């Protein structure tokens, strides 16, 4: 058991390093090759329990790499999706501004046209003749002021029209640039979606082989116990991290919070999982890729892959309270990040070897699991 725990710690460190490295086609090919080798070994050693357990551990490690690769690909897809949304919004704003400027340009041209027509109808005046005629100086002064006013108005209209034309030109240029960026992002998204699909297919092959090594109830129970121990260590690490965190408001059962994602409860708090092992949280069925939000403000104190729970994120809310989000497709926050209530922190997934997409969600107070329904409303 100690060796398994050491293996899990080493795998966690290796997974952290892997997430920080760029994905290459050779990584996927290597994992495909490793899986084929393991399949061959398992088929030859199926009768040997010791060797089967050894191969199972290797498959768990390979599953971890597959799911971390999926997380990295899904995060890139999500970032591109958000960039597409921002670019679309920017283009819509530019079109709206262009429409307003077109109308303004038309109005300004009409105003200038009317001013020029008025000047033409008034005729050309020779200022020297006005000075020599027999009109009073006061009348002449008023006429000069009037013509100067008209001239200033025409010059102002011409200046405003020039500015409008220049701004329209700038907007049209920016529209072309934004459209080019949009086209580039669409191509990028298509490539990333293909990469994500390949990683998911590889993960499914690994998972299928792993499930074959756990056909007996005893093997499944042993794995659940290992997963429970892994989660316990993470909680202990989180409690230690919480001691160094600044004071926060915590959670209040009198002020109901929103659930982290919309979905149907698949397994309730305290329900039997297997044998004497019970659920310490709830599992919500939800579509893969759906947003997971923080139930309250806090600080991320854990964000990594965890055996049995996949991509896991833990948020410290202060006063001994923490919330845990597991089985994510990808994590959108890193350890040390601060989050606001309702802020997106992850995407719903199937990591941790799950066959169905969903979110595993826990609320703990001073390390003890409590029913999330005490804090979250339907």
Tab-separated table of C-alpha atoms in Angstrom:
chain	number	residue	atom	x	y	z
A	1	UNK	CA	0.000	0.000	0.000
A	2	UNK	CA	2.861	2.363	0.777
A	3	UNK	CA	4.349	1.677	-2.624
A	4	UNK	CA	1.028	2.584	-4.219
A	5	UNK	CA	0.873	5.844	-2.294
A	6	UNK	CA	4.427	6.679	-3.363
A	7	UNK	CA	3.455	5.865	-6.923
A	8	UNK	CA	0.439	8.238	-6.750
A	9	UNK	CA	2.592	11.095	-5.405
A	10	UNK	CA	5.152	10.561	-8.150
A	11	UNK	CA	2.368	10.420	-10.731
A	12	UNK	CA	0.904	13.706	-9.460
A	13	UNK	CA	4.284	15.431	-9.806
A	14	UNK	CA	4.811	13.938	-13.251
A	15	UNK	CA	1.305	15.059	-14.263
A	16	UNK	CA	2.015	18.617	-13.137
A	17	UNK	CA	5.155	18.689	-15.289
A	18	UNK	CA	3.238	17.223	-18.236
A	19	UNK	CA	0.531	19.913	-18.046
A	20	UNK	CA	3.162	22.634	-18.295
A	21	UNK	CA	4.599	21.128	-21.517
A	22	UNK	CA	3.175	21.650	-25.023
A	23	UNK	CA	1.394	18.688	-26.634
A	24	UNK	CA	3.034	17.007	-29.632
A	25	UNK	CA	1.862	14.231	-31.921
A	26	UNK	CA	4.743	12.104	-30.609
A	27	UNK	CA	3.228	12.200	-27.081
A	28	UNK	CA	0.006	10.627	-28.318
A	29	UNK	CA	1.886	8.058	-30.413
A	30	UNK	CA	4.015	7.082	-27.398
A	31	UNK	CA	0.922	6.561	-25.222
A	32	UNK	CA	-0.713	4.491	-27.974
A	33	UNK	CA	2.423	2.358	-28.144
A	34	UNK	CA	2.500	1.961	-24.336
A	35	UNK	CA	-1.139	0.845	-24.343
A	36	UNK	CA	-0.543	-1.793	-27.012
A	37	UNK	CA	2.418	-3.138	-25.036
A	38	UNK	CA	0.356	-3.314	-21.838
A	39	UNK	CA	-2.529	-5.029	-23.623
A	40	UNK	CA	-0.151	-7.699	-24.852
A	41	UNK	CA	1.356	-8.210	-21.389
A	42	UNK	CA	-2.050	-8.387	-19.676
A	43	UNK	CA	-3.380	-10.974	-22.090
A	44	UNK	CA	-0.327	-13.161	-21.387
A	45	UNK	CA	-0.411	-12.662	-17.614
A	46	UNK	CA	-4.165	-12.641	-16.935
A	47	UNK	CA	-3.884	-15.610	-14.584
A	48	UNK	CA	-1.221	-13.999	-12.443
A	49	UNK	CA	-2.883	-11.644	-9.919
A	50	UNK	CA	0.361	-9.938	-8.947
A	51	UNK	CA	1.285	-9.135	-12.521
A	52	UNK	CA	-2.286	-8.001	-13.230
A	53	UNK	CA	-2.129	-5.526	-10.347
A	54	UNK	CA	1.179	-4.234	-11.672
A	55	UNK	CA	-0.281	-3.727	-15.146
A	56	UNK	CA	-3.339	-2.035	-13.598
A	57	UNK	CA	-1.105	0.538	-11.944
A	58	UNK	CA	0.603	1.191	-15.267
A	59	UNK	CA	-2.791	1.630	-16.930
A	60	UNK	CA	-3.868	4.088	-14.206
A	61	UNK	CA	-0.703	6.068	-14.900
A	62	UNK	CA	-1.440	5.984	-18.642
A	63	UNK	CA	-5.055	7.046	-18.001
A	64	UNK	CA	-3.724	9.996	-16.010
A	65	UNK	CA	-1.566	11.082	-18.955
A	66	UNK	CA	-4.509	10.665	-21.354
A	67	UNK	CA	-6.819	12.761	-19.173
A	68	UNK	CA	-4.208	15.434	-18.619
A	69	UNK	CA	-3.728	15.631	-22.392
A	70	UNK	CA	-7.505	15.982	-22.796
A	71	UNK	CA	-7.509	18.735	-20.147
A	72	UNK	CA	-4.778	20.652	-21.970
A	73	UNK	CA	-6.566	20.309	-25.331
A	74	UNK	CA	-9.962	21.237	-23.843
A	75	UNK	CA	-8.488	24.312	-22.168
A	76	UNK	CA	-7.093	25.497	-25.515
A	77	UNK	CA	-10.475	24.874	-27.161
A	78	UNK	CA	-12.203	26.885	-24.423
A	79	UNK	CA	-9.744	29.780	-24.763
A	80	UNK	CA	-10.273	29.835	-28.538
A	81	UNK	CA	-14.048	29.719	-28.018
A	82	UNK	CA	-13.862	32.740	-25.718
A	83	UNK	CA	-11.639	34.582	-28.210
A	84	UNK	CA	-14.186	33.855	-30.951
A	85	UNK	CA	-16.974	35.275	-28.794
A	86	UNK	CA	-14.956	38.443	-28.087
A	87	UNK	CA	-14.100	38.877	-31.769
A	88	UNK	CA	-17.744	38.387	-32.780
A	89	UNK	CA	-18.791	40.985	-30.214
A	90	UNK	CA	-16.133	43.421	-31.448
A	91	UNK	CA	-17.286	42.978	-35.044
A	92	UNK	CA	-20.907	43.593	-34.023
A	93	UNK	CA	-19.860	46.783	-32.211
A	94	UNK	CA	-17.923	47.960	-35.285
A	95	UNK	CA	-20.910	47.341	-37.556
A	96	UNK	CA	-23.136	49.273	-35.161
A	97	UNK	CA	-20.665	52.164	-35.032
A	98	UNK	CA	-20.318	52.146	-38.824
A	99	UNK	CA	-24.108	52.410	-39.205
A	100	UNK	CA	-24.184	55.437	-36.889
A	101	UNK	CA	-21.263	57.075	-38.705
A	102	UNK	CA	-22.862	56.503	-42.095
A	103	UNK	CA	-25.976	58.317	-40.892
A	104	UNK	CA	-23.864	61.070	-39.306
A	105	UNK	CA	-21.923	61.467	-42.547
A	106	UNK	CA	-25.164	61.782	-44.518
A	107	UNK	CA	-26.527	64.392	-42.085
A	108	UNK	CA	-23.288	66.373	-42.166
A	109	UNK	CA	-23.215	66.352	-45.971
A	110	UNK	CA	-26.804	67.619	-46.069
A	111	UNK	CA	-26.014	70.400	-43.559
A	112	UNK	CA	-22.960	71.493	-45.544
A	113	UNK	CA	-24.952	71.421	-48.776
A	114	UNK	CA	-27.630	73.655	-47.257
A	115	UNK	CA	-24.986	76.096	-45.984
A	116	UNK	CA	-23.363	76.324	-49.421
A	117	UNK	CA	-26.758	76.845	-51.058
A	118	UNK	CA	-27.569	79.662	-48.619
A	119	UNK	CA	-24.240	81.330	-49.334
A	120	UNK	CA	-24.868	81.105	-53.077
A	121	UNK	CA	-28.353	82.597	-52.811
A	122	UNK	CA	-27.027	85.460	-50.672
A	123	UNK	CA	-24.645	86.307	-53.499
A	124	UNK	CA	-21.004	87.385	-53.445
A	125	UNK	CA	-20.292	90.567	-51.526
A	126	UNK	CA	-17.335	92.825	-52.080
A	127	UNK	CA	-16.357	94.087	-48.646
A	128	UNK	CA	-14.718	97.209	-50.146
A	129	UNK	CA	-18.003	98.159	-51.836
A	130	UNK	CA	-19.881	97.694	-48.578
A	131	UNK	CA	-17.443	100.046	-46.888
A	132	UNK	CA	-17.887	102.691	-49.616
A	133	UNK	CA	-21.684	102.619	-49.759
A	134	UNK	CA	-23.795	104.926	-47.726
A	135	UNK	CA	-24.903	102.385	-45.125
A	136	UNK	CA	-24.194	103.178	-41.516
A	137	UNK	CA	-21.068	101.726	-39.894
A	138	UNK	CA	-23.291	99.740	-37.478
A	139	UNK	CA	-25.086	98.039	-40.379
A	140	UNK	CA	-21.820	97.216	-42.090
A	141	UNK	CA	-20.455	95.739	-38.825
A	142	UNK	CA	-23.523	93.531	-38.454
A	143	UNK	CA	-23.207	92.262	-42.057
A	144	UNK	CA	-19.508	91.455	-41.603
A	145	UNK	CA	-20.229	89.570	-38.390
A	146	UNK	CA	-23.051	87.628	-40.114
A	147	UNK	CA	-20.905	86.557	-43.058
A	148	UNK	CA	-18.044	85.619	-40.732
A	149	UNK	CA	-20.461	83.456	-38.716
A	150	UNK	CA	-21.656	81.667	-41.866
A	151	UNK	CA	-18.092	81.089	-42.977
A	152	UNK	CA	-17.085	79.689	-39.583
A	153	UNK	CA	-20.117	77.377	-39.618
A	154	UNK	CA	-19.177	76.039	-43.060
A	155	UNK	CA	-15.573	75.441	-41.994
A	156	UNK	CA	-16.742	73.633	-38.835
A	157	UNK	CA	-19.083	71.424	-40.894
A	158	UNK	CA	-16.281	70.575	-43.313
A	159	UNK	CA	-13.947	69.675	-40.410
A	160	UNK	CA	-16.586	67.428	-38.768
A	161	UNK	CA	-17.277	65.700	-42.078
A	162	UNK	CA	-13.562	65.028	-42.599
A	163	UNK	CA	-13.294	63.506	-39.106
A	164	UNK	CA	-16.306	61.281	-39.749
A	165	UNK	CA	-14.871	60.083	-43.066
A	166	UNK	CA	-11.511	59.326	-41.390
A	167	UNK	CA	-13.178	57.384	-38.553
A	168	UNK	CA	-15.242	55.413	-41.053
A	169	UNK	CA	-12.076	54.506	-42.927
A	170	UNK	CA	-10.403	53.354	-39.678
A	171	UNK	CA	-13.424	51.254	-38.728
A	172	UNK	CA	-13.550	49.580	-42.126
A	173	UNK	CA	-9.851	48.697	-41.799
A	174	UNK	CA	-10.380	47.322	-38.280
A	175	UNK	CA	-13.347	45.291	-39.528
A	176	UNK	CA	-11.111	43.617	-42.108
A	177	UNK	CA	-8.509	42.854	-39.425
A	178	UNK	CA	-11.117	41.453	-37.028
A	179	UNK	CA	-12.639	39.314	-39.787
A	180	UNK	CA	-9.200	37.914	-40.642
A	181	UNK	CA	-8.662	37.137	-36.935
A	182	UNK	CA	-12.084	35.473	-36.796
A	183	UNK	CA	-11.279	33.268	-39.791
A	184	UNK	CA	-7.944	32.293	-38.211
A	185	UNK	CA	-9.632	31.418	-34.903
A	186	UNK	CA	-12.205	29.230	-36.679
A	187	UNK	CA	-9.409	27.216	-38.331
A	188	UNK	CA	-7.568	26.965	-35.003
A	189	UNK	CA	-10.723	25.734	-33.275
A	190	UNK	CA	-11.216	23.038	-35.914
A	191	UNK	CA	-7.634	21.802	-35.434
A	192	UNK	CA	-7.989	21.842	-31.633
A	193	UNK	CA	-11.294	19.974	-31.799
A	194	UNK	CA	-9.608	17.275	-33.889
A	195	UNK	CA	-6.761	17.028	-31.351
A	196	UNK	CA	-9.269	16.800	-28.475
A	197	UNK	CA	-11.179	14.030	-30.254
A	198	UNK	CA	-7.979	12.016	-30.779
A	199	UNK	CA	-7.073	12.319	-27.105
A	200	UNK	CA	-10.570	11.231	-26.057
A	201	UNK	CA	-10.384	8.162	-28.295
A	202	UNK	CA	-7.007	7.220	-26.815
A	203	UNK	CA	-8.371	7.710	-23.294
A	204	UNK	CA	-11.339	5.425	-24.053
A	205	UNK	CA	-9.015	2.636	-25.244
A	206	UNK	CA	-6.966	2.934	-22.062
A	207	UNK	CA	-10.093	2.967	-19.883
A	208	UNK	CA	-11.534	-0.112	-21.584
A	209	UNK	CA	-8.338	-2.043	-20.911
A	210	UNK	CA	-8.211	-0.801	-17.312
A	211	UNK	CA	-11.781	-1.940	-16.640
A	212	UNK	CA	-10.866	-5.455	-17.774
A	213	UNK	CA	-8.324	-5.686	-14.938
A	214	UNK	CA	-11.010	-4.839	-12.340
A	215	UNK	CA	-13.669	-7.386	-13.149
A	216	UNK	CA	-13.927	-8.675	-9.576
A	217	UNK	CA	-15.730	-6.786	-6.779
A	218	UNK	CA	-12.642	-7.190	-4.589
A	219	UNK	CA	-10.465	-5.374	-7.107
A	220	UNK	CA	-13.028	-2.571	-7.427
A	221	UNK	CA	-13.273	-2.156	-3.667
A	222	UNK	CA	-9.488	-2.044	-3.367
A	223	UNK	CA	-9.360	0.723	-5.962
A	224	UNK	CA	-12.067	2.691	-4.120
A	225	UNK	CA	-10.052	2.443	-0.911
A	226	UNK	CA	-6.947	3.698	-2.717
A	227	UNK	CA	-8.966	6.591	-4.160
A	228	UNK	CA	-10.367	7.434	-0.714
A	229	UNK	CA	-6.854	7.527	0.700
A	230	UNK	CA	-5.703	9.787	-2.161
A	231	UNK	CA	-8.585	12.186	-1.510
A	232	UNK	CA	-7.853	12.191	2.215
A	233	UNK	CA	-4.259	13.253	1.546
A	234	UNK	CA	-5.435	16.071	-0.734
A	235	UNK	CA	-7.846	17.298	1.961
A	236	UNK	CA	-5.033	17.238	4.531
A	237	UNK	CA	-2.816	19.228	2.146
A	238	UNK	CA	-5.672	21.683	1.609
A	239	UNK	CA	-6.176	22.160	5.346
A	240	UNK	CA	-2.480	22.944	5.716
A	241	UNK	CA	-2.700	25.434	2.836
A	242	UNK	CA	-5.784	27.049	4.392
A	243	UNK	CA	-3.833	27.966	7.525
A	244	UNK	CA	-1.648	30.299	5.502
A	245	UNK	CA	-4.585	31.848	3.615
A	246	UNK	CA	-5.986	35.279	4.524
A	247	UNK	CA	-9.234	35.387	6.465
A	248	UNK	CA	-12.341	35.028	4.282
A	249	UNK	CA	-16.063	34.938	4.985
A	250	UNK	CA	-16.575	31.171	4.796
A	251	UNK	CA	-19.997	29.661	4.013
A	252	UNK	CA	-23.307	30.276	5.737
A	253	UNK	CA	-26.176	27.759	5.731
A	254	UNK	CA	-28.653	30.627	6.172
A	255	UNK	CA	-27.625	32.190	2.855
A	256	UNK	CA	-28.324	29.650	0.111
A	257	UNK	CA	-25.817	29.482	-2.750
A	258	UNK	CA	-26.205	28.326	-6.346
A	259	UNK	CA	-24.992	24.860	-7.292
A	260	UNK	CA	-21.734	24.900	-9.276
A	261	UNK	CA	-23.428	23.565	-12.418
A	262	UNK	CA	-26.904	22.619	-13.613
A	263	UNK	CA	-27.613	18.898	-13.588
A	264	UNK	CA	-29.463	15.933	-12.134
A	265	UNK	CA	-28.208	14.306	-8.927
A	266	UNK	CA	-26.751	10.916	-9.861
A	267	UNK	CA	-25.413	9.982	-6.437
A	268	UNK	CA	-26.434	11.737	-3.240
A	269	UNK	CA	-24.429	12.649	-0.169
A	270	UNK	CA	-23.994	9.683	2.179
A	271	UNK	CA	-25.318	7.105	-0.299
A	272	UNK	CA	-23.513	3.766	-0.559
A	273	UNK	CA	-20.743	3.635	-3.122
A	274	UNK	CA	-19.428	0.091	-2.610
A	275	UNK	CA	-19.204	-2.056	0.514
A	276	UNK	CA	-18.735	0.285	3.462
A	277	UNK	CA	-17.496	3.115	1.245
A	278	UNK	CA	-20.011	5.980	1.045
A	279	UNK	CA	-20.170	9.139	-1.029
A	280	UNK	CA	-18.843	12.185	0.787
A	281	UNK	CA	-20.253	14.518	-1.844
A	282	UNK	CA	-22.772	14.548	-4.672
A	283	UNK	CA	-22.383	13.686	-8.349
A	284	UNK	CA	-24.342	15.818	-10.804
A	285	UNK	CA	-24.997	14.532	-14.324
A	286	UNK	CA	-24.293	17.344	-16.782
A	287	UNK	CA	-23.183	17.769	-20.414
A	288	UNK	CA	-19.454	17.530	-21.079
A	289	UNK	CA	-17.922	20.989	-21.490
A	290	UNK	CA	-20.586	22.776	-19.417
A	291	UNK	CA	-19.264	25.535	-17.146
A	292	UNK	CA	-18.498	24.836	-13.481
A	293	UNK	CA	-18.605	27.922	-11.256
A	294	UNK	CA	-17.303	28.664	-7.753
A	295	UNK	CA	-20.123	28.552	-5.195
A	296	UNK	CA	-18.497	31.406	-3.246
A	297	UNK	CA	-15.446	33.652	-3.337
A	298	UNK	CA	-12.164	32.106	-2.280
A	299	UNK	CA	-8.665	30.991	-3.183
A	300	UNK	CA	-7.716	27.896	-5.230
A	301	UNK	CA	-5.516	25.697	-3.055
A	302	UNK	CA	-5.391	22.566	-5.251
A	303	UNK	CA	-5.697	22.088	-9.022
A	304	UNK	CA	-4.400	18.781	-10.387
A	305	UNK	CA	-5.270	15.217	-11.392
A	306	UNK	CA	-6.307	12.880	-8.565
A	307	UNK	CA	-6.753	9.128	-8.842
A	308	UNK	CA	-10.425	8.186	-9.097
A	309	UNK	CA	-11.574	11.814	-9.251
A	310	UNK	CA	-9.679	13.019	-12.320
A	311	UNK	CA	-9.079	16.728	-12.724
A	312	UNK	CA	-9.824	18.193	-9.291
A	313	UNK	CA	-9.973	21.779	-8.048
A	314	UNK	CA	-10.294	22.778	-4.371
A	315	UNK	CA	-11.294	26.278	-3.238
A	316	UNK	CA	-10.663	27.669	0.253
A	317	UNK	CA	-13.563	29.891	1.369
A	318	UNK	CA	-12.160	30.766	4.798
A	319	UNK	CA	-13.183	29.858	8.370
A	320	UNK	CA	-12.404	26.187	7.701
A	321	UNK	CA	-14.701	25.832	4.679
A	322	UNK	CA	-13.627	24.407	1.337
A	323	UNK	CA	-15.381	23.168	-1.798
A	324	UNK	CA	-14.080	20.423	-4.094
A	325	UNK	CA	-14.897	19.930	-7.794
A	326	UNK	CA	-13.931	16.661	-9.500
A	327	UNK	CA	-14.233	14.707	-12.794
A	328	UNK	CA	-13.636	17.963	-14.711
A	329	UNK	CA	-12.709	17.900	-18.375
A	330	UNK	CA	-10.285	20.749	-17.755
A	331	UNK	CA	-9.460	23.270	-15.030
A	332	UNK	CA	-9.639	26.974	-15.861
A	333	UNK	CA	-7.833	28.100	-12.711
A	334	UNK	CA	-4.494	27.259	-11.101
A	335	UNK	CA	-3.450	26.838	-7.477
A	336	UNK	CA	-3.001	30.268	-5.907
A	337	UNK	CA	-5.652	31.992	-8.036
A	338	UNK	CA	-8.422	33.947	-6.313
A	339	UNK	CA	-11.966	33.398	-7.582
A	340	UNK	CA	-15.237	35.264	-7.240
A	341	UNK	CA	-18.645	33.760	-6.567
A	342	UNK	CA	-20.129	32.512	-9.842
A	343	UNK	CA	-16.809	32.696	-11.722
A	344	UNK	CA	-16.051	29.843	-14.155
A	345	UNK	CA	-13.351	27.586	-12.705
A	346	UNK	CA	-13.617	24.354	-14.738
A	347	UNK	CA	-15.604	22.432	-17.353
A	348	UNK	CA	-17.722	19.329	-16.761
A	349	UNK	CA	-16.009	16.140	-17.903
A	350	UNK	CA	-15.463	12.396	-17.394
A	351	UNK	CA	-11.970	12.388	-15.929
A	352	UNK	CA	-11.045	9.913	-13.228
A	353	UNK	CA	-12.113	7.009	-15.436
A	354	UNK	CA	-15.806	7.969	-15.557
A	355	UNK	CA	-18.004	6.570	-18.317
A	356	UNK	CA	-20.554	9.401	-18.050
A	357	UNK	CA	-19.986	13.140	-17.931
A	358	UNK	CA	-20.706	14.850	-14.631
A	359	UNK	CA	-19.392	16.813	-11.678
A	360	UNK	CA	-18.331	15.372	-8.344
A	361	UNK	CA	-18.881	18.104	-5.736
A	362	UNK	CA	-17.991	18.238	-2.046
A	363	UNK	CA	-18.255	20.815	0.718
A	364	UNK	CA	-16.044	20.353	3.783
A	365	UNK	CA	-15.726	22.154	7.091
A	366	UNK	CA	-12.490	21.674	9.003
A	367	UNK	CA	-11.801	18.595	6.901
A	368	UNK	CA	-15.167	16.905	7.522
A	369	UNK	CA	-17.511	16.347	4.599
A	370	UNK	CA	-20.939	17.967	4.964
A	371	UNK	CA	-24.043	17.711	2.787
A	372	UNK	CA	-23.720	20.360	0.015
A	373	UNK	CA	-27.528	20.734	0.062
A	374	UNK	CA	-27.145	22.591	3.386
A	375	UNK	CA	-25.487	25.432	1.481
A	376	UNK	CA	-26.680	25.150	-2.117
A	377	UNK	CA	-30.268	25.670	-3.260
A	378	UNK	CA	-32.195	24.041	-6.082
